[in-house]
C-alpha positions as YAML, in Angstrom:
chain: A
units: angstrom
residues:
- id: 1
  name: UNK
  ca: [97.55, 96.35, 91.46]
- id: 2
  name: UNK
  ca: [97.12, 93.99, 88.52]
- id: 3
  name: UNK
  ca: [100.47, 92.52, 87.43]
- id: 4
  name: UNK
  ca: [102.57, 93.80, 90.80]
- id: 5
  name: UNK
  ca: [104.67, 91.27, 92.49]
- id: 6
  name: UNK
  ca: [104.80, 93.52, 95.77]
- id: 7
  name: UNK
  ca: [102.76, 95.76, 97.62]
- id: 8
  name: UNK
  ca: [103.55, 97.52, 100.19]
- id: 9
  name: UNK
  ca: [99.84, 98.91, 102.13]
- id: 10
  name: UNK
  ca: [98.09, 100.06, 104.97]
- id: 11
  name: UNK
  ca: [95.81, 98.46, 107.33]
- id: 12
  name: UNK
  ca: [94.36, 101.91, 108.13]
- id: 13
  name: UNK
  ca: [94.47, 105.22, 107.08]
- id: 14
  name: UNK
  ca: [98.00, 106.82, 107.49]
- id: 15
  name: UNK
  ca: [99.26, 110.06, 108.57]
- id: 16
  name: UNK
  ca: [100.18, 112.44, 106.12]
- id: 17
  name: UNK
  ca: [103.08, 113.61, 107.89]
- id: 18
  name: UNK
  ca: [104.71, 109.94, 108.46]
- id: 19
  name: UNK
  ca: [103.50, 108.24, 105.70]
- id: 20
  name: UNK
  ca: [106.20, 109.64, 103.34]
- id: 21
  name: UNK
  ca: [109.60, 109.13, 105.52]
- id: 22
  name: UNK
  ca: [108.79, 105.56, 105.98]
- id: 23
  name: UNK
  ca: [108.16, 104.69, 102.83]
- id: 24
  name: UNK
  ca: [110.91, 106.53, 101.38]
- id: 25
  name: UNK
  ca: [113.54, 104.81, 103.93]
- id: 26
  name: UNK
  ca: [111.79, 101.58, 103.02]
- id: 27
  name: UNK
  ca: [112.07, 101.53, 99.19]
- id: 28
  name: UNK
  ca: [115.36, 103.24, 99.14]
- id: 29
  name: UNK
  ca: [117.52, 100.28, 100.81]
- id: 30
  name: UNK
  ca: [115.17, 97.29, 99.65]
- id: 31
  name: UNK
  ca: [117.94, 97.62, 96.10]
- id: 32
  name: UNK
  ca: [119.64, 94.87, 98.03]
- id: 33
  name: UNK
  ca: [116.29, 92.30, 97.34]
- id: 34
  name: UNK
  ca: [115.79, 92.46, 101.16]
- id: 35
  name: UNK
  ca: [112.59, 94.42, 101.68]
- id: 36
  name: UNK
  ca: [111.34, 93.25, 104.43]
- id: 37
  name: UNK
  ca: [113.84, 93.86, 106.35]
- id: 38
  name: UNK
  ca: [114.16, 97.06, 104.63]
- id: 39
  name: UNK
  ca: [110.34, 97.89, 106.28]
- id: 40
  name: UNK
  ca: [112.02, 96.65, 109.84]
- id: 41
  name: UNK
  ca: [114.44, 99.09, 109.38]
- id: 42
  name: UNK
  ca: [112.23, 102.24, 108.50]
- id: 43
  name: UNK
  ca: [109.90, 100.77, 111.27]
- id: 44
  name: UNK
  ca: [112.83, 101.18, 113.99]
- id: 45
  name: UNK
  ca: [113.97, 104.52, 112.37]
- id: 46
  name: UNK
  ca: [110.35, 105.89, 112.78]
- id: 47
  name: UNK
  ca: [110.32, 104.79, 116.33]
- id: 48
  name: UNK
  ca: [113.01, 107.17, 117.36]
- id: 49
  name: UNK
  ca: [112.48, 109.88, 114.52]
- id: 50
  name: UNK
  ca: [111.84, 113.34, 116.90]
- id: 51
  name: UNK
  ca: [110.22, 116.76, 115.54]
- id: 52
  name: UNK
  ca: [106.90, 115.05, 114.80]
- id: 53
  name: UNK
  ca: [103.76, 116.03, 117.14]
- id: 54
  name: UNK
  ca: [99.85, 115.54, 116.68]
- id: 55
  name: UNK
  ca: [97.18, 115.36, 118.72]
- id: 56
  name: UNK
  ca: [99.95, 114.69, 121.57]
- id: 57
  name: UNK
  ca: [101.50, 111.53, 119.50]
- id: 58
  name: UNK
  ca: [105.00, 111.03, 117.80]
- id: 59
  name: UNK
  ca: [106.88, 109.09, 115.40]
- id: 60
  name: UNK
  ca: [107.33, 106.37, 117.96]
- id: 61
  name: UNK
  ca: [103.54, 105.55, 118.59]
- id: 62
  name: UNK
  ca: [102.40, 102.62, 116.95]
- id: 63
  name: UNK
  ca: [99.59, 104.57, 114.65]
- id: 64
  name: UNK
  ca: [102.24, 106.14, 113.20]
- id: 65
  name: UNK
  ca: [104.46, 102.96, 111.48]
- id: 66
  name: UNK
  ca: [102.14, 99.87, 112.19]
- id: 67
  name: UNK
  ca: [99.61, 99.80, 109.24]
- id: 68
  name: UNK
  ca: [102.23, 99.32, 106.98]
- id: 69
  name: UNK
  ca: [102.38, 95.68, 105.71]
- id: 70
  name: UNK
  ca: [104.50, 93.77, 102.59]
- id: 71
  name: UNK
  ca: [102.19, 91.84, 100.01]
- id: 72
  name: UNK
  ca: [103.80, 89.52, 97.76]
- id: 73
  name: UNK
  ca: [107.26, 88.07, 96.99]
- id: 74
  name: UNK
  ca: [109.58, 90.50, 99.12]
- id: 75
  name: UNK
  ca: [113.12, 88.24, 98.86]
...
């Protein structure tokens, strides 16, 4: 982490299965300098992503897109 301005992490340990979309949709539009609302944004998509089951959860519980938190200077 030495010499990032930005992190984005995890308060807990993520699924596998979610970890990657969210991510992905956050980095991808955060070109604009915006990235936290770019992590809104992949937040909201998660919430009503389907085709995602385990252990009786989906994409819209909380586990799923909460841990994920900017660190640094996200303008």
């Amino acid at each position: 982490f030495a010499g990032a301005q930005n992190l984005l992490a995890s308060h807990w340990p993520v699924l596998d299965a979610a970890a990657p979309p969210l991510i992905i949709d956050t980095l991808d539009p955060a070109q604009d300098g915006d990235r936290a609302a770019a992590l809104q944004r992949a937040m909201r998509t998660m919430r009503h992503r389907t085709g995602f089951e385990e252990s009786g959860n989906s994409y819209s519980h909380p586990r799923v897109w909460a841990p994920f938190v900017l660190i640094g200077d996200w303008r």
